[in-house]
């Protein structure tokens, strides 16, 4: 099989002041640019397959807007939307591209579509190799020390004829919120700093995708980051003096470099052992599963609203009104179609869902499949609500309950998917992977 690859990069940094979405604080308008935002495109073609991977510096578009972009990319490539995978970095220092600011979405979409066309015009035959580095760049912010994914999945792509290194594709696992809620500048967070460092060192394009980081905060942050994340709505950064703000900002910039250095060290430790080989497997496909989220009783909704207000200063007035509206319509549950998308190349596979999946799900997928190169992640083809495991569902808290009071309008649900969803989904993901392998084997 001869596979051709083209890649291109688009600058999607807003040209004007923009509303930021990573932290729902009272004043979310950007005050400048710390790091540019990028969207990077990889197009792969063989006689049997045409597929496209796009990595985007954004918290994540809604699934509806993501599907629209996938459709338009598919039309450009004359393939189906199922052959287009969008992977969002989930940086918390990016513009709102969802329900509030369609202007920015249109701007980013046009830049990305242009990059797709550029990638198609720069196709070369390639070979590839997977490697697995290890680095603890994340910490489980809900206290589950056993649920941390230290895998740095690395795909090394080289020109088939010259052997020239063309691309490094990384999959990492840690929230892209090294910069905390007191940051007012647009930034790709540690993704951007890491890409720059690797690109300078290896002289090739660098793309990064996010793992199951719903409960994984970055290992390196400013000293008060955990407090700021929960209490962003209270504008706590106004409580400390200007000299302290500068101190914390310096800590954040240093933390960005530490994250990048840790990832680069993991790449350095293994890259020379990764010898690109001809492509023998190339596929991108999806499976769909339907899950439900129960609408809480009015009594339970009032309890959740009170708890969120007391613990995190969240105003749940709009959310409570939405719960009441659903009750008036006698709606007891809200359904969700979950798309699981797979991108398989040689012996490795990226797969993902739009949810903010908790890390244990990725570890369960790896263990059940018996394949550390089956790399599950979230923020794929959009950003939907948190997807907790059963154990974390029972604990409640911000990732399970309180976040819905802020982001329910983006996710079209007032509660997370039901308690057993994560276990069922992990089993389905592994089954889908094995069915693909079986079908491929029978086709030989």
PDB file of N, CA and C in Angstrom, residues 21 40 112 115 169 209 296 345 363 407 419 427 433:
ATOM      1  N   UNK A  21     -13.647  31.423  26.708  1.00  0.00           N
ATOM      2  CA  UNK A  21     -14.675  30.522  27.220  1.00  0.00           C
ATOM      3  C   UNK A  21     -14.174  29.558  28.288  1.00  0.00           C
ATOM      4  N   UNK A  40      -3.996  22.560  12.670  1.00  0.00           N
ATOM      5  CA  UNK A  40      -3.082  21.829  11.806  1.00  0.00           C
ATOM      6  C   UNK A  40      -3.822  20.675  11.140  1.00  0.00           C
ATOM      7  N   UNK A 112      -9.285  26.965   8.357  1.00  0.00           N
ATOM      8  CA  UNK A 112      -9.060  25.513   8.349  1.00  0.00           C
ATOM      9  C   UNK A 112      -9.322  24.929   6.970  1.00  0.00           C
ATOM     10  N   UNK A 115      -6.452  25.532   4.809  1.00  0.00           N
ATOM     11  CA  UNK A 115      -5.330  24.654   5.150  1.00  0.00           C
ATOM     12  C   UNK A 115      -5.528  23.250   4.581  1.00  0.00           C
ATOM     13  N   UNK A 169       3.238  13.356  15.420  1.00  0.00           N
ATOM     14  CA  UNK A 169       1.887  13.460  15.970  1.00  0.00           C
ATOM     15  C   UNK A 169       1.916  12.885  17.372  1.00  0.00           C
ATOM     16  N   UNK A 209      -2.678  15.828  20.060  1.00  0.00           N
ATOM     17  CA  UNK A 209      -4.064  15.538  20.409  1.00  0.00           C
ATOM     18  C   UNK A 209      -4.165  15.306  21.908  1.00  0.00           C
ATOM     19  N   UNK A 296     -33.013  15.619  36.717  1.00  0.00           N
ATOM     20  CA  UNK A 296     -33.197  15.499  38.167  1.00  0.00           C
ATOM     21  C   UNK A 296     -34.575  15.987  38.600  1.00  0.00           C
ATOM     22  N   UNK A 345      -3.607   3.629  11.934  1.00  0.00           N
ATOM     23  CA  UNK A 345      -2.490   3.619  10.995  1.00  0.00           C
ATOM     24  C   UNK A 345      -1.439   2.652  11.524  1.00  0.00           C
ATOM     25  N   UNK A 363      -7.687   4.169  30.428  1.00  0.00           N
ATOM     26  CA  UNK A 363      -6.924   3.057  30.988  1.00  0.00           C
ATOM     27  C   UNK A 363      -7.688   1.750  30.859  1.00  0.00           C
ATOM     28  N   UNK A 407     -22.532  25.156  31.627  1.00  0.00           N
ATOM     29  CA  UNK A 407     -22.370  24.793  30.223  1.00  0.00           C
ATOM     30  C   UNK A 407     -23.533  23.985  29.637  1.00  0.00           C
ATOM     31  N   UNK A 419     -24.947   6.834  35.206  1.00  0.00           N
ATOM     32  CA  UNK A 419     -23.841   6.277  35.973  1.00  0.00           C
ATOM     33  C   UNK A 419     -23.087   5.164  35.255  1.00  0.00           C
ATOM     34  N   UNK A 427     -16.332  -0.776  27.034  1.00  0.00           N
ATOM     35  CA  UNK A 427     -16.494  -2.105  26.453  1.00  0.00           C
ATOM     36  C   UNK A 427     -16.852  -2.017  24.972  1.00  0.00           C
ATOM     37  N   UNK A 433     -13.057  -1.948  18.119  1.00  0.00           N
ATOM     38  CA  UNK A 433     -11.684  -2.117  17.667  1.00  0.00           C
ATOM     39  C   UNK A 433     -11.428  -3.561  17.242  1.00  0.00           C
TER      40      UNK A 433
END
